[in-house]
């Protein structure tokens, strides 16, 4: 009986390790869209994923980590000279300082189911060398996942145009929070 019990425990341990799986993100088919807001409107664009993976156990999301290539940040709502100016400004030290901080990363620290195929994720987001916790809503369907989050840029020393730090900006103020919408393929 003791041998049978030992065999059952060993088999259970073996099968539980088989059901744990890490899925690599297909960065070419995945998309990160940002949207920033100002008093007089908004701008939006894209940033490329450099790498990423999601961890699952029994088809339930349990973890994940991503690296974003900040050198690829680009506006999609402008063209020509204005697009070039905004792209350059976003890459400058006023915003993301991509020459010194070429990547940003997000590492999941806690994953809780919030509904069917939906998860409330807490993670550590690092931008410009500063790490802060963020909350991410993630939905997983087959080999696709979507994630949405709001980021308070001032927590990452991105202060340009922030009324939280500069007085008298009036209609030139840029709101502290920006949105990220991520569509992942794996």
JSON list of C-alpha atoms in Angstrom, two decimals:
[
{"chain": "A", "resi": 1, "resn": "UNK", "atom": "CA", "xyz": [0.00, 0.00, 0.00]},
{"chain": "A", "resi": 2, "resn": "UNK", "atom": "CA", "xyz": [2.83, 2.38, 0.88]},
{"chain": "A", "resi": 3, "resn": "UNK", "atom": "CA", "xyz": [4.42, 1.79, -2.56]},
{"chain": "A", "resi": 4, "resn": "UNK", "atom": "CA", "xyz": [1.12, 2.49, -4.31]},
{"chain": "A", "resi": 5, "resn": "UNK", "atom": "CA", "xyz": [0.65, 5.73, -2.36]},
{"chain": "A", "resi": 6, "resn": "UNK", "atom": "CA", "xyz": [4.22, 6.80, -3.15]},
{"chain": "A", "resi": 7, "resn": "UNK", "atom": "CA", "xyz": [3.62, 6.06, -6.84]},
{"chain": "A", "resi": 8, "resn": "UNK", "atom": "CA", "xyz": [0.36, 8.09, -6.84]},
{"chain": "A", "resi": 9, "resn": "UNK", "atom": "CA", "xyz": [2.09, 11.07, -5.18]},
{"chain": "A", "resi": 10, "resn": "UNK", "atom": "CA", "xyz": [4.99, 10.86, -7.65]},
{"chain": "A", "resi": 11, "resn": "UNK", "atom": "CA", "xyz": [2.56, 10.68, -10.60]},
{"chain": "A", "resi": 12, "resn": "UNK", "atom": "CA", "xyz": [0.56, 13.67, -9.28]},
{"chain": "A", "resi": 13, "resn": "UNK", "atom": "CA", "xyz": [3.76, 15.71, -8.90]},
{"chain": "A", "resi": 14, "resn": "UNK", "atom": "CA", "xyz": [4.83, 14.68, -12.42]},
{"chain": "A", "resi": 15, "resn": "UNK", "atom": "CA", "xyz": [1.51, 15.64, -14.03]},
{"chain": "A", "resi": 16, "resn": "UNK", "atom": "CA", "xyz": [1.34, 18.98, -12.20]},
{"chain": "A", "resi": 17, "resn": "UNK", "atom": "CA", "xyz": [4.74, 19.95, -13.61]},
{"chain": "A", "resi": 18, "resn": "UNK", "atom": "CA", "xyz": [3.57, 18.99, -17.09]},
{"chain": "A", "resi": 19, "resn": "UNK", "atom": "CA", "xyz": [0.59, 21.36, -16.91]},
{"chain": "A", "resi": 20, "resn": "UNK", "atom": "CA", "xyz": [2.77, 24.38, -16.05]},
{"chain": "A", "resi": 21, "resn": "UNK", "atom": "CA", "xyz": [3.72, 26.15, -19.26]},
{"chain": "A", "resi": 22, "resn": "UNK", "atom": "CA", "xyz": [5.48, 29.31, -20.37]},
{"chain": "A", "resi": 23, "resn": "UNK", "atom": "CA", "xyz": [4.31, 30.78, -23.66]},
{"chain": "A", "resi": 24, "resn": "UNK", "atom": "CA", "xyz": [6.62, 33.13, -25.54]},
{"chain": "A", "resi": 25, "resn": "UNK", "atom": "CA", "xyz": [5.02, 36.23, -27.00]},
{"chain": "A", "resi": 26, "resn": "UNK", "atom": "CA", "xyz": [5.21, 36.62, -30.77]},
{"chain": "A", "resi": 27, "resn": "UNK", "atom": "CA", "xyz": [6.50, 40.21, -30.75]},
{"chain": "A", "resi": 28, "resn": "UNK", "atom": "CA", "xyz": [6.02, 40.72, -34.50]},
{"chain": "A", "resi": 29, "resn": "UNK", "atom": "CA", "xyz": [2.28, 40.02, -34.27]},
{"chain": "A", "resi": 30, "resn": "UNK", "atom": "CA", "xyz": [1.71, 41.75, -30.91]},
{"chain": "A", "resi": 31, "resn": "UNK", "atom": "CA", "xyz": [0.95, 45.43, -30.47]},
{"chain": "A", "resi": 32, "resn": "UNK", "atom": "CA", "xyz": [1.34, 48.04, -27.73]},
{"chain": "A", "resi": 33, "resn": "UNK", "atom": "CA", "xyz": [-0.70, 51.23, -28.17]},
{"chain": "A", "resi": 34, "resn": "UNK", "atom": "CA", "xyz": [-0.22, 54.27, -25.93]},
{"chain": "A", "resi": 35, "resn": "UNK", "atom": "CA", "xyz": [-2.52, 57.25, -25.54]},
{"chain": "A", "resi": 36, "resn": "UNK", "atom": "CA", "xyz": [-1.57, 60.44, -23.71]},
{"chain": "A", "resi": 37, "resn": "UNK", "atom": "CA", "xyz": [-3.94, 63.23, -22.83]},
{"chain": "A", "resi": 38, "resn": "UNK", "atom": "CA", "xyz": [-3.56, 66.99, -22.58]},
{"chain": "A", "resi": 39, "resn": "UNK", "atom": "CA", "xyz": [-5.97, 69.80, -21.83]},
{"chain": "A", "resi": 40, "resn": "UNK", "atom": "CA", "xyz": [-6.50, 70.50, -25.54]},
{"chain": "A", "resi": 41, "resn": "UNK", "atom": "CA", "xyz": [-6.72, 66.90, -26.79]},
{"chain": "A", "resi": 42, "resn": "UNK", "atom": "CA", "xyz": [-4.65, 63.75, -26.96]},
{"chain": "A", "resi": 43, "resn": "UNK", "atom": "CA", "xyz": [-1.98, 61.88, -28.92]},
{"chain": "A", "resi": 44, "resn": "UNK", "atom": "CA", "xyz": [-1.55, 58.19, -29.51]},
{"chain": "A", "resi": 45, "resn": "UNK", "atom": "CA", "xyz": [0.96, 55.84, -30.99]},
{"chain": "A", "resi": 46, "resn": "UNK", "atom": "CA", "xyz": [2.76, 52.55, -30.68]},
{"chain": "A", "resi": 47, "resn": "UNK", "atom": "CA", "xyz": [5.76, 51.01, -28.94]},
{"chain": "A", "resi": 48, "resn": "UNK", "atom": "CA", "xyz": [7.28, 47.66, -29.93]},
{"chain": "A", "resi": 49, "resn": "UNK", "atom": "CA", "xyz": [7.63, 44.73, -27.59]},
{"chain": "A", "resi": 50, "resn": "UNK", "atom": "CA", "xyz": [11.21, 43.48, -27.45]},
{"chain": "A", "resi": 51, "resn": "UNK", "atom": "CA", "xyz": [10.37, 40.23, -25.66]},
{"chain": "A", "resi": 52, "resn": "UNK", "atom": "CA", "xyz": [7.81, 38.68, -23.35]},
{"chain": "A", "resi": 53, "resn": "UNK", "atom": "CA", "xyz": [6.22, 35.56, -21.99]},
{"chain": "A", "resi": 54, "resn": "UNK", "atom": "CA", "xyz": [3.16, 34.46, -20.08]},
{"chain": "A", "resi": 55, "resn": "UNK", "atom": "CA", "xyz": [3.14, 31.63, -17.55]},
{"chain": "A", "resi": 56, "resn": "UNK", "atom": "CA", "xyz": [0.16, 29.29, -17.22]},
{"chain": "A", "resi": 57, "resn": "UNK", "atom": "CA", "xyz": [-0.74, 26.36, -15.03]},
{"chain": "A", "resi": 58, "resn": "UNK", "atom": "CA", "xyz": [-3.71, 24.26, -16.11]},
{"chain": "A", "resi": 59, "resn": "UNK", "atom": "CA", "xyz": [-4.58, 27.00, -18.65]},
{"chain": "A", "resi": 60, "resn": "UNK", "atom": "CA", "xyz": [-4.79, 29.59, -15.84]},
{"chain": "A", "resi": 61, "resn": "UNK", "atom": "CA", "xyz": [-2.54, 32.65, -16.07]},
{"chain": "A", "resi": 62, "resn": "UNK", "atom": "CA", "xyz": [0.02, 32.62, -13.24]},
{"chain": "A", "resi": 63, "resn": "UNK", "atom": "CA", "xyz": [2.74, 35.08, -14.32]},
{"chain": "A", "resi": 64, "resn": "UNK", "atom": "CA", "xyz": [4.41, 37.04, -17.04]},
{"chain": "A", "resi": 65, "resn": "UNK", "atom": "CA", "xyz": [7.23, 39.41, -17.94]},
{"chain": "A", "resi": 66, "resn": "UNK", "atom": "CA", "xyz": [7.75, 41.84, -20.81]},
{"chain": "A", "resi": 67, "resn": "UNK", "atom": "CA", "xyz": [10.46, 44.11, -22.16]},
{"chain": "A", "resi": 68, "resn": "UNK", "atom": "CA", "xyz": [9.39, 47.12, -24.25]},
{"chain": "A", "resi": 69, "resn": "UNK", "atom": "CA", "xyz": [11.75, 48.77, -26.75]},
{"chain": "A", "resi": 70, "resn": "UNK", "atom": "CA", "xyz": [11.32, 52.44, -25.83]},
{"chain": "A", "resi": 71, "resn": "UNK", "atom": "CA", "xyz": [13.43, 53.54, -28.82]},
{"chain": "A", "resi": 72, "resn": "UNK", "atom": "CA", "xyz": [10.46, 52.59, -31.03]},
{"chain": "A", "resi": 73, "resn": "UNK", "atom": "CA", "xyz": [7.93, 54.92, -29.39]},
{"chain": "A", "resi": 74, "resn": "UNK", "atom": "CA", "xyz": [6.11, 56.67, -32.19]},
{"chain": "A", "resi": 75, "resn": "UNK", "atom": "CA", "xyz": [3.01, 58.79, -32.70]},
{"chain": "A", "resi": 76, "resn": "UNK", "atom": "CA", "xyz": [0.40, 57.42, -35.11]},
{"chain": "A", "resi": 77, "resn": "UNK", "atom": "CA", "xyz": [-2.00, 60.36, -35.06]},
{"chain": "A", "resi": 78, "resn": "UNK", "atom": "CA", "xyz": [0.39, 62.82, -36.73]},
{"chain": "A", "resi": 79, "resn": "UNK", "atom": "CA", "xyz": [2.34, 62.96, -39.98]},
{"chain": "A", "resi": 80, "resn": "UNK", "atom": "CA", "xyz": [5.35, 64.76, -41.37]},
{"chain": "A", "resi": 81, "resn": "UNK", "atom": "CA", "xyz": [7.11, 67.47, -39.40]},
{"chain": "A", "resi": 82, "resn": "UNK", "atom": "CA", "xyz": [4.73, 67.34, -36.41]},
{"chain": "A", "resi": 83, "resn": "UNK", "atom": "CA", "xyz": [5.11, 63.57, -36.07]},
{"chain": "A", "resi": 84, "resn": "UNK", "atom": "CA", "xyz": [8.91, 63.93, -36.19]},
{"chain": "A", "resi": 85, "resn": "UNK", "atom": "CA", "xyz": [8.85, 66.61, -33.51]},
{"chain": "A", "resi": 86, "resn": "UNK", "atom": "CA", "xyz": [6.59, 64.64, -31.18]},
{"chain": "A", "resi": 87, "resn": "UNK", "atom": "CA", "xyz": [8.52, 61.38, -31.69]},
{"chain": "A", "resi": 88, "resn": "UNK", "atom": "CA", "xyz": [11.79, 63.17, -30.96]},
{"chain": "A", "resi": 89, "resn": "UNK", "atom": "CA", "xyz": [10.36, 64.88, -27.89]},
{"chain": "A", "resi": 90, "resn": "UNK", "atom": "CA", "xyz": [8.98, 61.60, -26.49]},
{"chain": "A", "resi": 91, "resn": "UNK", "atom": "CA", "xyz": [12.43, 60.02, -26.91]},
{"chain": "A", "resi": 92, "resn": "UNK", "atom": "CA", "xyz": [14.21, 62.99, -25.28]},
{"chain": "A", "resi": 93, "resn": "UNK", "atom": "CA", "xyz": [15.09, 63.39, -21.60]},
{"chain": "A", "resi": 94, "resn": "UNK", "atom": "CA", "xyz": [11.92, 65.52, -21.19]},
{"chain": "A", "resi": 95, "resn": "UNK", "atom": "CA", "xyz": [9.95, 62.30, -21.50]},
{"chain": "A", "resi": 96, "resn": "UNK", "atom": "CA", "xyz": [11.44, 58.79, -21.71]},
{"chain": "A", "resi": 97, "resn": "UNK", "atom": "CA", "xyz": [15.17, 59.47, -22.22]},
{"chain": "A", "resi": 98, "resn": "UNK", "atom": "CA", "xyz": [15.56, 56.50, -24.56]},
{"chain": "A", "resi": 99, "resn": "UNK", "atom": "CA", "xyz": [19.26, 57.10, -25.19]},
{"chain": "A", "resi": 100, "resn": "UNK", "atom": "CA", "xyz": [19.96, 56.19, -21.57]},
{"chain": "A", "resi": 101, "resn": "UNK", "atom": "CA", "xyz": [16.85, 54.06, -20.89]},
{"chain": "A", "resi": 102, "resn": "UNK", "atom": "CA", "xyz": [16.29, 52.07, -24.09]},
{"chain": "A", "resi": 103, "resn": "UNK", "atom": "CA", "xyz": [13.89, 49.59, -22.53]},
{"chain": "A", "resi": 104, "resn": "UNK", "atom": "CA", "xyz": [11.07, 49.46, -20.02]},
{"chain": "A", "resi": 105, "resn": "UNK", "atom": "CA", "xyz": [9.86, 46.28, -18.36]},
{"chain": "A", "resi": 106, "resn": "UNK", "atom": "CA", "xyz": [6.86, 44.83, -16.62]},
{"chain": "A", "resi": 107, "resn": "UNK", "atom": "CA", "xyz": [7.10, 41.79, -14.33]},
{"chain": "A", "resi": 108, "resn": "UNK", "atom": "CA", "xyz": [3.93, 40.26, -12.91]},
{"chain": "A", "resi": 109, "resn": "UNK", "atom": "CA", "xyz": [4.11, 39.82, -9.13]},
{"chain": "A", "resi": 110, "resn": "UNK", "atom": "CA", "xyz": [0.53, 38.69, -8.39]},
{"chain": "A", "resi": 111, "resn": "UNK", "atom": "CA", "xyz": [-2.20, 37.25, -10.60]},
{"chain": "A", "resi": 112, "resn": "UNK", "atom": "CA", "xyz": [-5.80, 36.81, -9.45]},
{"chain": "A", "resi": 113, "resn": "UNK", "atom": "CA", "xyz": [-8.74, 35.56, -11.51]},
{"chain": "A", "resi": 114, "resn": "UNK", "atom": "CA", "xyz": [-11.38, 38.29, -11.84]},
{"chain": "A", "resi": 115, "resn": "UNK", "atom": "CA", "xyz": [-13.81, 36.46, -14.12]},
{"chain": "A", "resi": 116, "resn": "UNK", "atom": "CA", "xyz": [-13.87, 33.92, -16.91]},
{"chain": "A", "resi": 117, "resn": "UNK", "atom": "CA", "xyz": [-10.58, 34.35, -18.82]},
{"chain": "A", "resi": 118, "resn": "UNK", "atom": "CA", "xyz": [-9.98, 37.65, -16.95]},
{"chain": "A", "resi": 119, "resn": "UNK", "atom": "CA", "xyz": [-7.29, 38.49, -14.44]},
{"chain": "A", "resi": 120, "resn": "UNK", "atom": "CA", "xyz": [-6.35, 41.35, -12.14]},
{"chain": "A", "resi": 121, "resn": "UNK", "atom": "CA", "xyz": [-2.57, 41.49, -12.28]},
{"chain": "A", "resi": 122, "resn": "UNK", "atom": "CA", "xyz": [-0.22, 43.42, -10.05]},
{"chain": "A", "resi": 123, "resn": "UNK", "atom": "CA", "xyz": [3.21, 43.98, -11.48]},
{"chain": "A", "resi": 124, "resn": "UNK", "atom": "CA", "xyz": [6.41, 45.94, -11.16]},
{"chain": "A", "resi": 125, "resn": "UNK", "atom": "CA", "xyz": [6.76, 48.43, -14.01]},
{"chain": "A", "resi": 126, "resn": "UNK", "atom": "CA", "xyz": [10.20, 49.93, -14.66]},
{"chain": "A", "resi": 127, "resn": "UNK", "atom": "CA", "xyz": [10.53, 53.09, -16.77]},
{"chain": "A", "resi": 128, "resn": "UNK", "atom": "CA", "xyz": [13.60, 55.33, -16.79]},
{"chain": "A", "resi": 129, "resn": "UNK", "atom": "CA", "xyz": [15.22, 53.08, -14.18]},
{"chain": "A", "resi": 130, "resn": "UNK", "atom": "CA", "xyz": [12.42, 53.64, -11.66]},
{"chain": "A", "resi": 131, "resn": "UNK", "atom": "CA", "xyz": [10.20, 50.74, -10.56]},
{"chain": "A", "resi": 132, "resn": "UNK", "atom": "CA", "xyz": [6.66, 51.12, -9.24]},
{"chain": "A", "resi": 133, "resn": "UNK", "atom": "CA", "xyz": [3.72, 48.76, -8.79]},
{"chain": "A", "resi": 134, "resn": "UNK", "atom": "CA", "xyz": [0.91, 48.91, -11.35]},
{"chain": "A", "resi": 135, "resn": "UNK", "atom": "CA", "xyz": [-2.40, 47.14, -11.81]},
{"chain": "A", "resi": 136, "resn": "UNK", "atom": "CA", "xyz": [-3.13, 45.51, -15.16]},
{"chain": "A", "resi": 137, "resn": "UNK", "atom": "CA", "xyz": [-6.38, 43.99, -16.41]},
{"chain": "A", "resi": 138, "resn": "UNK", "atom": "CA", "xyz": [-5.60, 40.96, -18.58]},
{"chain": "A", "resi": 139, "resn": "UNK", "atom": "CA", "xyz": [-7.97, 38.83, -20.66]},
{"chain": "A", "resi": 140, "resn": "UNK", "atom": "CA", "xyz": [-6.81, 35.58, -22.29]},
{"chain": "A", "resi": 141, "resn": "UNK", "atom": "CA", "xyz": [-8.57, 33.84, -25.19]},
{"chain": "A", "resi": 142, "resn": "UNK", "atom": "CA", "xyz": [-6.83, 30.91, -26.88]},
{"chain": "A", "resi": 143, "resn": "UNK", "atom": "CA", "xyz": [-3.45, 32.14, -28.12]},
{"chain": "A", "resi": 144, "resn": "UNK", "atom": "CA", "xyz": [-4.29, 35.82, -27.62]},
{"chain": "A", "resi": 145, "resn": "UNK", "atom": "CA", "xyz": [-4.29, 38.11, -24.62]},
{"chain": "A", "resi": 146, "resn": "UNK", "atom": "CA", "xyz": [-5.23, 41.75, -24.13]},
{"chain": "A", "resi": 147, "resn": "UNK", "atom": "CA", "xyz": [-4.09, 43.99, -21.34]},
{"chain": "A", "resi": 148, "resn": "UNK", "atom": "CA", "xyz": [-5.01, 47.52, -20.34]},
{"chain": "A", "resi": 149, "resn": "UNK", "atom": "CA", "xyz": [-3.40, 49.77, -17.78]},
{"chain": "A", "resi": 150, "resn": "UNK", "atom": "CA", "xyz": [-3.13, 53.38, -16.72]},
{"chain": "A", "resi": 151, "resn": "UNK", "atom": "CA", "xyz": [0.35, 54.63, -15.93]},
{"chain": "A", "resi": 152, "resn": "UNK", "atom": "CA", "xyz": [1.09, 57.70, -13.80]},
{"chain": "A", "resi": 153, "resn": "UNK", "atom": "CA", "xyz": [4.16, 59.00, -15.64]},
{"chain": "A", "resi": 154, "resn": "UNK", "atom": "CA", "xyz": [5.23, 61.25, -12.75]},
{"chain": "A", "resi": 155, "resn": "UNK", "atom": "CA", "xyz": [6.11, 58.15, -10.68]},
{"chain": "A", "resi": 156, "resn": "UNK", "atom": "CA", "xyz": [8.77, 57.41, -13.30]},
{"chain": "A", "resi": 157, "resn": "UNK", "atom": "CA", "xyz": [10.26, 60.92, -13.39]},
{"chain": "A", "resi": 158, "resn": "UNK", "atom": "CA", "xyz": [8.44, 61.86, -16.59]},
{"chain": "A", "resi": 159, "resn": "UNK", "atom": "CA", "xyz": [7.38, 65.33, -15.51]},
{"chain": "A", "resi": 160, "resn": "UNK", "atom": "CA", "xyz": [7.34, 67.44, -18.67]},
{"chain": "A", "resi": 161, "resn": "UNK", "atom": "CA", "xyz": [4.15, 69.52, -18.88]},
{"chain": "A", "resi": 162, "resn": "UNK", "atom": "CA", "xyz": [2.73, 68.09, -15.65]},
{"chain": "A", "resi": 163, "resn": "UNK", "atom": "CA", "xyz": [0.52, 70.48, -13.69]},
{"chain": "A", "resi": 164, "resn": "UNK", "atom": "CA", "xyz": [1.54, 68.46, -10.63]},
{"chain": "A", "resi": 165, "resn": "UNK", "atom": "CA", "xyz": [5.02, 69.97, -10.88]},
{"chain": "A", "resi": 166, "resn": "UNK", "atom": "CA", "xyz": [4.71, 73.16, -12.93]},
{"chain": "A", "resi": 167, "resn": "UNK", "atom": "CA", "xyz": [2.41, 76.12, -12.34]},
{"chain": "A", "resi": 168, "resn": "UNK", "atom": "CA", "xyz": [0.86, 78.28, -15.04]},
{"chain": "A", "resi": 169, "resn": "UNK", "atom": "CA", "xyz": [0.72, 75.65, -17.80]},
{"chain": "A", "resi": 170, "resn": "UNK", "atom": "CA", "xyz": [-2.96, 76.37, -18.51]},
{"chain": "A", "resi": 171, "resn": "UNK", "atom": "CA", "xyz": [-3.91, 74.77, -21.86]},
{"chain": "A", "resi": 172, "resn": "UNK", "atom": "CA", "xyz": [-0.38, 73.40, -22.34]},
{"chain": "A", "resi": 173, "resn": "UNK", "atom": "CA", "xyz": [-0.73, 70.96, -19.43]},
{"chain": "A", "resi": 174, "resn": "UNK", "atom": "CA", "xyz": [-0.32, 67.25, -20.13]},
{"chain": "A", "resi": 175, "resn": "UNK", "atom": "CA", "xyz": [-2.20, 64.89, -17.84]},
{"chain": "A", "resi": 176, "resn": "UNK", "atom": "CA", "xyz": [-0.11, 62.68, -15.57]},
{"chain": "A", "resi": 177, "resn": "UNK", "atom": "CA", "xyz": [-1.76, 59.40, -16.56]},
{"chain": "A", "resi": 178, "resn": "UNK", "atom": "CA", "xyz": [-1.48, 57.75, -19.94]},
{"chain": "A", "resi": 179, "resn": "UNK", "atom": "CA", "xyz": [-3.08, 54.54, -21.19]},
{"chain": "A", "resi": 180, "resn": "UNK", "atom": "CA", "xyz": [-1.51, 51.40, -22.58]},
{"chain": "A", "resi": 181, "resn": "UNK", "atom": "CA", "xyz": [-3.54, 48.86, -24.52]},
{"chain": "A", "resi": 182, "resn": "UNK", "atom": "CA", "xyz": [-1.67, 45.69, -25.36]},
{"chain": "A", "resi": 183, "resn": "UNK", "atom": "CA", "xyz": [-2.70, 42.95, -27.79]},
{"chain": "A", "resi": 184, "resn": "UNK", "atom": "CA", "xyz": [-0.53, 39.86, -27.41]},
{"chain": "A", "resi": 185, "resn": "UNK", "atom": "CA", "xyz": [-0.14, 36.84, -29.68]},
{"chain": "A", "resi": 186, "resn": "UNK", "atom": "CA", "xyz": [1.59, 33.71, -28.41]}
]
